[in-house]
CSV table of C-alpha atoms in Angstrom, one decimal:
chain,number,residue,atom,x,y,z
X,31,MET,CA,135.9,36.6,5.8
X,32,GLY,CA,138.2,35.1,3.4
X,33,ASP,CA,139.6,32.6,5.7
X,34,LEU,CA,137.7,29.4,5.1
X,35,THR,CA,139.3,27.8,8.2
X,36,ALA,CA,138.0,30.6,10.4
X,37,PHE,CA,134.5,30.4,8.7
X,38,ARG,CA,134.5,26.6,9.4
X,39,ASP,CA,135.5,27.3,12.9
X,40,LEU,CA,132.7,29.7,13.7
X,41,ILE,CA,130.0,27.6,12.2
X,42,SER,CA,131.3,24.6,14.1
X,43,GLN,CA,131.3,26.6,17.4
X,44,ARG,CA,127.9,28.2,17.0
X,45,LEU,CA,126.1,25.1,15.7
X,46,GLY,CA,128.3,22.2,17.3
X,47,LEU,CA,128.8,20.5,13.8
X,48,ALA,CA,131.9,18.6,13.0
X,49,LEU,CA,133.0,20.0,9.8
X,50,PRO,CA,136.2,18.1,8.4
X,51,SER,CA,138.2,19.7,5.8
X,52,HIS,CA,136.4,17.4,3.1
X,53,PHE,CA,133.3,19.8,4.1
X,54,ASP,CA,135.1,22.7,2.1
X,55,ARG,CA,133.2,21.7,-1.0
X,56,ARG,CA,130.0,22.8,0.8
X,57,LEU,CA,131.5,25.6,2.9
X,58,LYS,CA,132.9,27.5,-0.1
X,59,PRO,CA,129.4,28.1,-1.8
X,60,ALA,CA,128.3,29.0,1.9
X,61,LEU,CA,131.1,31.5,2.2
X,62,ASP,CA,130.4,32.9,-1.3
X,63,ARG,CA,126.7,33.4,-0.3
X,64,ALA,CA,127.5,35.1,2.9
X,65,ARG,CA,129.5,37.5,1.0
X,66,ASP,CA,126.7,38.1,-1.6
X,67,LEU,CA,124.4,38.9,1.1
X,68,LEU,CA,126.4,41.1,3.5
X,69,GLU,CA,129.2,42.7,1.8
X,70,SER,CA,128.7,46.3,0.5
X,71,PRO,CA,131.1,49.1,-0.8
X,72,GLY,CA,132.2,51.0,2.2
X,73,GLY,CA,130.5,48.8,4.9
X,74,PRO,CA,131.9,46.6,7.4
X,75,PRO,CA,133.4,43.3,6.5
X,76,ALA,CA,131.0,40.6,5.8
X,77,TRP,CA,132.9,38.4,8.4
X,78,VAL,CA,132.1,40.9,11.2
X,79,GLN,CA,128.5,41.0,10.1
X,80,PHE,CA,128.0,37.4,10.0
X,81,GLU,CA,129.6,36.8,13.4
X,82,ALA,CA,127.5,39.4,15.0
X,83,GLN,CA,124.0,37.4,13.9
X,84,PRO,CA,122.1,35.2,15.9
X,85,TRP,CA,121.9,31.6,14.4
X,86,SER,CA,118.5,32.2,13.4
X,87,ALA,CA,119.0,35.0,11.3
X,88,PRO,CA,118.4,34.7,7.6
X,89,ILE,CA,122.1,34.8,6.6
X,90,TRP,CA,122.9,32.0,9.1
X,91,GLN,CA,119.8,30.1,7.8
X,92,GLU,CA,121.2,30.3,4.1
X,93,VAL,CA,124.5,28.9,5.5
X,94,ILE,CA,122.8,26.2,7.7
X,95,LYS,CA,120.8,25.1,4.5
X,96,LEU,CA,124.1,24.4,2.5
X,97,VAL,CA,126.0,22.6,5.2
X,98,THR,CA,123.6,20.5,7.0
X,99,ILE,CA,123.0,16.8,5.9
X,100,ARG,CA,119.3,15.9,5.6
X,101,GLU,CA,119.2,12.3,4.5
X,102,THR,CA,115.9,11.0,5.8
X,103,SER,CA,112.5,9.2,4.8
X,104,PHE,CA,109.5,7.7,6.3
X,105,PHE,CA,110.0,4.7,8.5
X,106,ARG,CA,113.6,4.8,7.5
X,107,GLN,CA,115.0,1.3,8.5
X,108,ARG,CA,111.5,-0.1,9.2
X,109,ALA,CA,112.9,-2.8,11.5
X,110,TRP,CA,114.3,0.0,13.8
X,111,TRP,CA,110.8,1.5,14.0
X,112,ASP,CA,109.2,-2.1,14.6
X,113,SER,CA,111.5,-2.3,17.7
X,114,LEU,CA,110.6,1.0,18.9
X,115,ILE,CA,106.8,0.1,18.6
X,116,GLU,CA,107.3,-3.0,20.6
X,117,ALA,CA,109.6,-1.8,23.2
X,118,ALA,CA,108.7,1.8,23.8
X,119,LEU,CA,105.5,3.1,22.1
X,120,HIS,CA,103.1,0.2,22.9
X,121,PRO,CA,104.4,0.1,26.6
X,122,LEU,CA,104.1,4.0,26.8
X,123,VAL,CA,100.7,4.1,25.6
X,124,ALA,CA,99.7,1.3,27.7
X,125,ALA,CA,101.2,3.0,30.8
X,126,ARG,CA,99.3,6.3,30.1
X,127,ARG,CA,96.0,4.3,29.8
X,128,SER,CA,96.8,2.7,33.1
X,129,ASP,CA,97.7,5.8,35.2
X,130,GLY,CA,94.6,7.6,33.6
X,131,SER,CA,96.5,10.6,32.2
X,132,ARG,CA,96.1,9.6,28.5
X,133,ARG,CA,98.6,12.2,27.8
X,134,LEU,CA,101.7,11.7,25.6
X,135,ARG,CA,104.3,14.2,24.5
X,136,CYS,CA,107.0,13.2,21.8
X,137,LEU,CA,109.9,15.0,20.6
X,138,SER,CA,112.0,14.3,17.3
X,139,VAL,CA,115.4,16.1,17.6
X,140,GLY,CA,117.0,16.9,14.4
X,141,CYS,CA,113.8,16.1,12.5
X,142,ALA,CA,115.0,17.5,9.1
X,143,SER,CA,112.1,17.7,6.8
X,144,GLY,CA,109.5,16.0,9.0
X,145,GLU,CA,109.6,12.3,7.9
X,146,GLU,CA,110.5,11.0,11.4
X,147,PRO,CA,107.8,12.8,13.6
X,148,TYR,CA,105.3,12.2,10.8
X,149,SER,CA,106.2,8.4,11.0
X,150,LEU,CA,105.7,8.8,14.7
X,151,ALA,CA,102.4,10.4,14.0
X,152,ILE,CA,101.1,7.6,11.9
X,153,ILE,CA,102.4,4.9,14.6
X,154,LEU,CA,100.4,6.7,17.3
X,155,GLU,CA,97.4,6.9,15.3
X,156,GLY,CA,97.4,3.2,14.9
X,157,LEU,CA,98.0,2.6,18.6
X,158,ILE,CA,95.5,5.2,19.9
X,159,GLY,CA,93.2,6.1,16.9
X,160,LEU,CA,89.9,7.8,17.9
X,161,GLU,CA,90.1,6.6,21.5
X,162,ALA,CA,88.6,9.5,23.6
X,163,GLY,CA,90.3,11.4,26.2
X,164,TRP,CA,93.9,11.5,24.7
X,165,THR,CA,96.1,14.5,24.3
X,166,VAL,CA,99.1,13.6,22.1
X,167,GLU,CA,101.9,16.2,21.1
X,168,ILE,CA,104.6,15.6,18.8
X,169,VAL,CA,107.1,18.3,18.1
X,170,GLY,CA,109.7,18.2,15.5
X,171,LEU,CA,113.0,20.3,16.1
X,172,ASP,CA,115.6,21.3,13.9
X,173,LEU,CA,118.2,24.1,13.3
X,174,CYS,CA,117.4,24.5,9.6
X,175,ALA,CA,114.2,26.9,8.8
X,176,ALA,CA,114.1,25.6,5.1
X,177,ALA,CA,113.8,22.1,6.2
X,178,LEU,CA,111.1,22.9,8.7
X,179,GLU,CA,109.3,24.8,5.9
X,180,GLU,CA,109.5,21.8,3.9
X,181,ALA,CA,108.1,19.7,6.7
X,182,ARG,CA,105.2,21.9,7.3
X,183,ALA,CA,104.2,21.7,3.5
X,184,GLY,CA,104.3,18.1,3.6
X,185,VAL,CA,105.1,17.4,0.0
X,186,TYR,CA,107.7,14.6,-0.6
X,187,ASP,CA,109.4,12.8,-3.4
X,188,LEU,CA,108.2,9.3,-3.9
X,189,ARG,CA,111.6,7.9,-2.5
X,190,ALA,CA,110.7,9.3,0.7
X,191,ILE,CA,107.9,6.7,1.1
X,192,ARG,CA,109.5,3.7,-0.2
X,193,GLU,CA,109.2,2.1,3.2
X,194,VAL,CA,105.7,3.1,3.8
X,195,SER,CA,103.3,0.1,3.4
X,196,ALA,CA,100.5,0.1,0.8
X,197,GLU,CA,97.9,0.5,3.7
X,198,GLU,CA,99.6,3.4,5.0
X,199,GLY,CA,100.3,4.9,1.7
X,200,ALA,CA,96.7,4.7,0.6
X,201,ARG,CA,95.5,6.2,3.8
X,202,TRP,CA,98.0,9.0,4.5
X,203,PHE,CA,99.1,10.2,0.8
X,204,ARG,CA,97.8,11.5,-2.1
X,205,PRO,CA,99.4,12.3,-5.6
X,206,ALA,CA,100.9,15.7,-5.9
X,207,GLY,CA,102.2,16.1,-9.3
X,208,ARG,CA,105.0,14.0,-11.1
X,209,GLY,CA,106.9,11.9,-8.9
X,210,GLN,CA,105.6,13.5,-5.5
X,211,VAL,CA,103.0,12.8,-2.7
X,212,ALA,CA,101.3,15.1,-0.4
X,213,LEU,CA,100.8,14.1,3.3
X,214,ASP,CA,97.1,14.0,4.5
X,215,ALA,CA,96.2,17.5,6.1
X,216,ARG,CA,94.8,15.8,9.3
X,217,LEU,CA,98.1,14.0,9.9
X,218,ARG,CA,100.2,17.2,9.0
X,219,GLY,CA,98.0,18.9,11.9
X,220,LYS,CA,99.2,16.5,14.5
X,221,VAL,CA,102.8,17.6,14.5
X,222,ASP,CA,104.2,20.9,15.4
X,223,PHE,CA,107.5,22.1,14.1
X,224,ARG,CA,109.8,24.6,15.8
X,225,LEU,CA,113.5,25.9,15.1
X,226,PHE,CA,115.8,24.7,17.8
X,227,ASN,CA,119.7,24.5,18.1
X,228,LEU,CA,120.8,22.0,20.5
X,229,ALA,CA,124.3,23.5,20.6
X,230,ASP,CA,122.9,27.0,21.6
X,231,ALA,CA,120.7,25.4,24.3
X,232,VAL,CA,123.9,23.6,25.8
X,233,ALA,CA,126.0,26.8,25.5
X,234,ALA,CA,123.2,28.7,27.4
X,235,GLY,CA,123.9,26.3,30.3
X,236,ALA,CA,120.2,26.1,31.4
X,237,THR,CA,117.8,23.4,31.0
X,238,GLY,CA,115.0,26.3,30.6
X,239,ALA,CA,116.5,26.6,27.2
X,240,LEU,CA,115.3,23.1,26.5
X,241,PRO,CA,111.7,22.1,25.2
X,242,GLY,CA,111.3,19.1,27.5
X,243,PRO,CA,110.4,17.0,29.1
X,244,ALA,CA,108.6,14.5,27.0
X,245,ASP,CA,107.6,11.0,27.4
X,246,PHE,CA,109.6,9.8,24.3
X,247,VAL,CA,112.4,11.4,22.4
X,248,ILE,CA,114.0,10.4,19.2
X,249,CYS,CA,117.5,11.7,18.1
X,250,ARG,CA,118.7,9.5,15.5
X,251,ASN,CA,122.1,9.9,13.8
X,252,MET,CA,122.5,13.6,15.1
X,253,LEU,CA,125.2,13.2,17.6
X,254,ILE,CA,127.6,11.6,15.2
X,255,HIS,CA,127.7,14.8,13.1
X,256,MET,CA,128.5,16.8,16.1
X,257,GLU,CA,132.1,17.8,17.2
X,258,PRO,CA,133.4,14.7,19.3
X,259,SER,CA,134.3,17.0,22.2
X,260,LEU,CA,130.8,18.1,22.5
X,261,GLN,CA,129.1,14.9,21.9
X,262,PRO,CA,128.8,14.0,25.9
X,263,ALA,CA,127.6,17.5,26.6
X,264,PHE,CA,124.8,17.1,23.9
X,265,ALA,CA,123.9,13.6,25.2
X,266,ARG,CA,123.4,15.1,28.7
X,267,ALA,CA,121.2,17.8,27.1
X,268,LEU,CA,119.0,15.0,25.4
X,269,CYS,CA,118.7,13.3,28.7
X,270,ALA,CA,117.2,16.5,30.3
X,271,LEU,CA,114.6,16.2,27.5
X,272,VAL,CA,113.2,13.1,28.9
X,273,GLY,CA,110.6,13.2,31.5
X,274,GLU,CA,110.0,10.8,34.4
X,275,GLY,CA,109.2,7.2,33.1
X,276,GLY,CA,110.1,8.4,29.7
X,277,MET,CA,112.5,7.0,27.1
X,278,LEU,CA,115.1,8.3,24.5
X,279,ALA,CA,115.8,6.5,21.2
X,280,VAL,CA,119.1,7.1,19.6
X,281,SER,CA,121.2,5.2,16.9
X,282,PRO,CA,123.3,2.3,18.1
X,283,VAL,CA,126.4,4.1,17.1
X,284,GLU,CA,125.7,6.9,19.6
X,285,ALA,CA,124.7,4.6,22.4
X,286,THR,CA,127.6,5.2,24.7
X,287,ALA,CA,125.9,4.3,28.1
X,288,SER,CA,128.3,6.8,30.1
X,289,TRP,CA,127.1,9.7,27.9
X,290,PHE,CA,123.5,9.1,28.9
X,291,ALA,CA,123.8,8.3,32.7
X,292,PRO,CA,121.7,8.0,34.8
X,293,LEU,CA,119.5,7.0,32.3
X,294,ARG,CA,119.2,3.1,31.8
X,295,ILE,CA,120.2,1.5,28.8
X,296,LEU,CA,118.0,-1.0,27.0
X,297,ASN,CA,118.8,-3.1,24.0
X,298,VAL,CA,116.3,-4.7,22.1
X,299,GLY,CA,115.8,-5.7,18.4
X,300,GLN,CA,117.4,-3.2,16.2
X,301,ALA,CA,116.8,-0.3,18.7
X,302,ILE,CA,118.8,1.0,21.7
X,303,LEU,CA,116.8,2.9,24.3
X,304,PHE,CA,117.4,4.8,27.4
X,305,ALA,CA,114.8,4.8,30.0
X,306,LYS,CA,114.6,7.5,32.9
X,307,GLU,CA,113.4,6.0,36.1
X,308,GLY,CA,111.5,8.3,38.8
X,309,PRO,CA,108.4,8.2,40.8
X,310,LYS,CA,106.4,7.3,37.7
X,311,THR,CA,107.9,4.0,36.8
X,312,THR,CA,105.0,2.5,35.1
X,313,SER,CA,106.2,2.9,31.6
X,314,ALA,CA,109.6,1.4,32.7
X,315,THR,CA,107.9,-1.5,34.1
X,316,ALA,CA,105.9,-2.0,31.0
X,317,ALA,CA,108.9,-1.5,28.8
X,318,ARG,CA,110.6,-4.4,30.7
X,319,THR,CA,107.7,-6.6,30.1
X,320,ALA,CA,107.6,-5.7,26.3
X,321,LEU,CA,111.4,-6.1,26.0
X,322,ARG,CA,111.2,-9.6,27.4
X,323,SER,CA,108.5,-10.3,25.1
X,324,ALA,CA,110.5,-8.9,22.1
X,325,ALA,CA,113.6,-10.8,23.1
X,326,ALA,CA,111.6,-14.1,23.2
X,327,LYS,CA,110.6,-13.5,19.6
X,328,SER,CA,114.0,-12.2,18.2
X,329,PRO,CA,116.3,-14.4,16.3
X,330,ALA,CA,119.5,-14.5,18.1
X,331,GLY,CA,122.6,-12.5,17.1
X,332,THR,CA,121.3,-10.9,13.9
X,333,THR,CA,123.4,-7.9,13.0
X,334,ARG,CA,122.3,-4.9,11.1
X,335,ALA,CA,124.6,-2.3,9.6
X,336,HIS,CA,123.1,0.0,6.7
X,337,PRO,CA,125.3,2.8,5.0
X,338,GLY,CA,123.8,6.2,5.3
X,339,GLU,CA,122.6,5.2,8.8
X,340,GLY,CA,126.1,5.9,10.4
X,341,THR,CA,125.9,2.9,12.5
X,342,ALA,CA,128.1,0.3,13.9
X,343,PRO,CA,126.6,-3.3,13.9
X,344,ALA,CA,124.0,-3.7,16.1
X,345,ALA,CA,123.0,-7.2,17.5
X,346,GLU,CA,119.6,-8.3,18.4
X,347,PRO,CA,119.4,-9.6,21.8
X,348,ARG,CA,119.5,-13.3,22.4
X,349,LYS,CA,116.4,-15.3,23.2
X,350,THR,CA,117.4,-15.6,26.9
X,351,ALA,CA,118.2,-11.8,27.2
X,352,ALA,CA,116.5,-9.7,30.0
X,353,ALA,CA,115.1,-6.3,29.5
X,354,HIS,CA,118.7,-4.8,30.4
X,355,VAL,CA,121.8,-5.0,28.3
X,356,PRO,CA,123.2,-8.6,28.2
X,357,PRO,CA,126.5,-9.0,30.0
X,358,VAL,CA,129.8,-9.0,28.1
X,359,PRO,CA,130.5,-12.7,27.3
X,360,HIS,CA,133.2,-14.6,29.3
X,361,GLN,CA,136.8,-14.1,28.4
X,362,ASP,CA,136.8,-17.6,26.9
X,363,ALA,CA,134.0,-16.8,24.4
X,364,ASP,CA,134.9,-16.3,20.7
X,365,PRO,CA,136.8,-13.2,20.4
X,366,LEU,CA,135.2,-11.9,17.4
X,367,GLN,CA,131.8,-12.3,19.0
X,368,ARG,CA,132.8,-10.5,22.3
X,369,ALA,CA,134.1,-7.6,20.1
X,370,ARG,CA,130.8,-7.4,18.2
X,371,LEU,CA,128.8,-7.3,21.3
X,372,LEU,CA,131.1,-4.8,22.8
X,373,ALA,CA,130.4,-2.5,20.0
X,374,ASP,CA,126.7,-3.3,20.2
X,375,LEU,CA,126.7,-2.0,23.8
X,376,GLY,CA,128.5,1.4,22.8
X,377,LEU,CA,131.6,0.1,24.4
X,378,LEU,CA,133.6,1.1,21.3
X,379,GLN,CA,137.2,1.6,22.6
X,380,GLU,CA,137.2,-1.9,24.0
X,381,ALA,CA,135.8,-3.4,20.9
X,382,ARG,CA,138.6,-1.6,19.0
X,383,HIS,CA,141.3,-3.0,21.4
X,384,LEU,CA,140.0,-6.5,21.0
X,385,CYS,CA,139.7,-6.2,17.3
X,386,GLY,CA,143.4,-5.0,17.2
X,387,GLN,CA,144.2,-8.4,18.9
X,388,MET,CA,142.7,-10.4,16.0
X,389,LEU,CA,143.8,-8.4,12.9
X,390,ALA,CA,146.4,-11.1,11.9
X,391,THR,CA,144.1,-14.1,12.1
X,392,ARG,CA,140.5,-13.1,11.6
X,393,PRO,CA,139.4,-11.5,8.2
X,394,GLU,CA,136.2,-10.3,9.8
X,395,ALA,CA,138.1,-8.4,12.5
X,396,ARG,CA,139.2,-5.6,10.0
X,397,LEU,CA,135.6,-5.2,8.9
X,398,LEU,CA,134.5,-4.6,12.4
X,399,MET,CA,137.5,-2.5,13.0
X,400,ALA,CA,136.5,-0.3,10.2
X,401,LEU,CA,133.0,0.0,11.5
X,402,VAL,CA,134.0,0.5,15.2
X,403,CYS,CA,136.5,3.4,14.1
X,404,GLN,CA,134.0,5.3,12.0
X,405,ALA,CA,131.6,5.1,15.0
X,406,LEU,CA,134.5,6.7,17.0
X,407,ALA,CA,135.0,9.4,14.4
X,408,ASP,CA,138.5,8.1,13.7
X,409,ILE,CA,138.0,8.1,9.9
X,410,PRO,CA,141.7,7.5,8.8
X,411,ALA,CA,141.7,4.4,11.0
X,412,ALA,CA,138.6,3.2,9.7
X,413,GLU,CA,139.6,3.8,6.0
X,414,ALA,CA,142.9,2.0,6.7
X,415,ALA,CA,141.1,-0.9,8.1
X,416,ALA,CA,138.6,-1.0,5.3
X,417,ARG,CA,141.5,-0.7,2.8
X,418,HIS,CA,143.3,-3.6,4.2
X,419,SER,CA,140.1,-5.7,4.0
X,420,LEU,CA,139.6,-4.9,0.5
X,421,ALA,CA,143.3,-5.9,-0.3
X,422,SER,CA,143.1,-9.1,1.6
X,423,ALA,CA,139.8,-9.9,0.3
X,424,PRO,CA,139.0,-8.2,-2.9
X,425,GLY,CA,136.3,-10.7,-4.0
X,426,ALA,CA,134.4,-10.1,-0.7
X,427,ALA,CA,131.0,-8.2,-1.2
X,428,ALA,CA,131.0,-7.5,2.5
X,429,ALA,CA,134.5,-5.8,2.4
X,430,HIS,CA,133.1,-3.3,-0.3
X,431,TYR,CA,130.0,-2.9,1.8
X,432,VAL,CA,132.1,-1.7,4.7
X,433,ASP,CA,134.1,0.4,2.5
X,434,ALA,CA,131.0,2.1,1.5
X,435,ILE,CA,130.1,2.7,5.2
X,436,VAL,CA,133.3,4.3,5.7
X,437,GLN,CA,133.2,6.4,2.7
X,438,LEU,CA,129.7,7.7,3.6
X,439,ARG,CA,130.9,8.6,7.0
X,440,LYS,CA,133.5,10.7,5.0
X,441,GLY,CA,131.0,12.3,3.0
X,442,ASP,CA,132.1,10.8,-0.3
X,443,THR,CA,128.7,9.6,-1.6
X,444,GLU,CA,130.0,8.8,-5.2
X,445,ARG,CA,132.7,6.5,-3.9
X,446,ALA,CA,130.2,4.9,-1.6
X,447,ARG,CA,128.0,4.2,-4.5
X,448,ARG,CA,130.8,2.7,-6.5
X,449,ALA,CA,131.7,0.4,-3.8
X,450,LEU,CA,128.1,-0.9,-3.2
X,451,SER,CA,127.9,-1.3,-6.9
X,452,GLU,CA,130.8,-3.6,-6.8
X,453,ALA,CA,129.5,-5.5,-3.8
X,454,VAL,CA,126.2,-6.1,-5.7
X,455,ARG,CA,128.3,-7.3,-8.8
X,456,LEU,CA,130.2,-9.8,-6.7
X,457,LEU,CA,127.0,-11.0,-4.9
X,458,ASP,CA,125.4,-11.6,-8.4
X,459,MET,CA,128.6,-13.5,-9.5
X,460,ASP,CA,128.5,-16.2,-6.7
X,461,GLY,CA,124.9,-16.0,-5.8
X,462,GLY,CA,125.5,-14.3,-2.4
X,463,GLY,CA,127.5,-17.0,-1.1
X,464,ASN,CA,130.6,-15.5,0.0
X,465,LEU,CA,131.1,-16.1,3.7
X,466,VAL,CA,133.3,-12.9,4.6
X,467,GLY,CA,131.3,-10.9,7.0
X,468,ARG,CA,128.9,-13.7,7.8
X,469,GLN,CA,130.0,-13.9,11.2
X,470,LEU,CA,129.3,-10.2,11.6
X,471,GLY,CA,125.8,-10.8,10.4
X,472,ILE,CA,126.3,-8.8,7.1
X,473,GLU,CA,124.0,-10.5,4.8
X,474,ALA,CA,123.3,-10.3,1.0
X,475,GLY,CA,119.8,-8.8,1.7
X,476,HIS,CA,121.4,-5.8,3.7
X,477,ILE,CA,124.0,-5.1,1.0
X,478,ARG,CA,121.4,-5.0,-1.9
X,479,GLN,CA,119.1,-2.7,0.1
X,480,ALA,CA,121.8,-0.4,0.8
X,481,ALA,CA,122.8,-0.3,-2.8
X,482,ARG,CA,119.1,0.4,-3.8
X,483,ARG,CA,118.9,3.1,-1.2
X,484,LEU,CA,122.0,4.8,-2.5
X,485,GLY,CA,121.1,4.3,-6.1
X,486,ALA,CA,124.0,2.0,-6.9
X,487,VAL,CA,121.4,-0.3,-8.5
X,488,PRO,CA,118.3,0.2,-10.5
X,489,ALA,CA,115.5,1.0,-7.9
X,490,GLU,CA,113.0,-1.0,-9.6
X,491,GLY,CA,114.8,-4.0,-10.4
X,492,GLY,CA,116.5,-6.9,-9.4
X,493,ASN,CA,120.1,-7.0,-8.5
X,494,ARG,CA,122.0,-5.9,-11.5
X,495,ALA,CA,124.6,-3.3,-10.6
X,496,ARG,CA,124.5,0.2,-12.1
X,497,PRO,CA,127.5,1.0,-14.4
X,498,VAL,CA,130.0,3.4,-12.8
């Protein structure tokens, strides 16, 4: 069991996780822990024992706790949640009222310590409240038993509720010791948590292994951590979780339309949804109405890209957009904007090809190339594009911001933090007026918010960068 590469391959095979070589700093402690728990004088090698255990066994759970990434918070990227309320949850609730069923089942796949399904519970409490006759089931699924125990306990650091409104905080959270809050017991009772390994269900090859169907499924920033060769199969399994007339929400970087066929892609605000048609089309019809309303209210062409989210830029729909994905612009349209929209639609290879044609003439093309390549899991290419951007425009805050996104994708949080600190320093020097990246919608506010989230600037204050 001393072969770290073989250990990595077994974990990747059993859990579906992509574990590049830079994960060795996580794998080495996991390997040592497995040896401590399994090896004994005269007994079989620890490797043999480990391989023979199911993924839910305590030894596997010890390893899972060490190798999984659990970066989450309540209402993480609040505008993304606002888009979901407008385009999915409000129409689904209205549809279930209309058809008389008053039943809603929701799944949060890869829920970690529970912030996501609890956020969903808070939203549905606001949409349904004490209205009689409703049956609402919210289930959080994750392969890490330790994370699920944290979720059931419902005690969180203050940073986990940094995007919770004052009203929500007062209603649902109570002080629980220094720097912590406890979630209201009534809300905790609304969410059920279950141990679940999507890779195991896919390997079983039967939809009976899946906990569906559901009216609404969230699986955000999970596929990007899976082995690229397995991602399409995992996407198909997610589609099987969605019931007739239901919806699936993923992160923009995971929204490759071909993966989720025959679900129909809906692009609105900062969210990308997939809708399942069927005999019960009420929710889909309601969604189209809501999407048209949201599109009419949305500012045109605003981009969002946040380090830690693992996303390529996602543009909001134009004011004239219909409920479906807008068509790719005509060939005569600005190439950079075409590339950006292609990326938004999940057509990442096409966006990459178009960016490659502009590298010599458009500074922003390298920034977009870096974002697209990291979305494609081509980290060397993403890093090369980010490095060229920094070399050609070292004073551009957006170049350091994109570099931070790439470094986070690599798992190098400290380098990402330094990049964001430098980006904020540059913003402070010129008052946020640097234009590089503006055509991609990378704004000073996004950079400062990302820096605060990652601890590159003081949480409480202002825009002064933290010394590194």
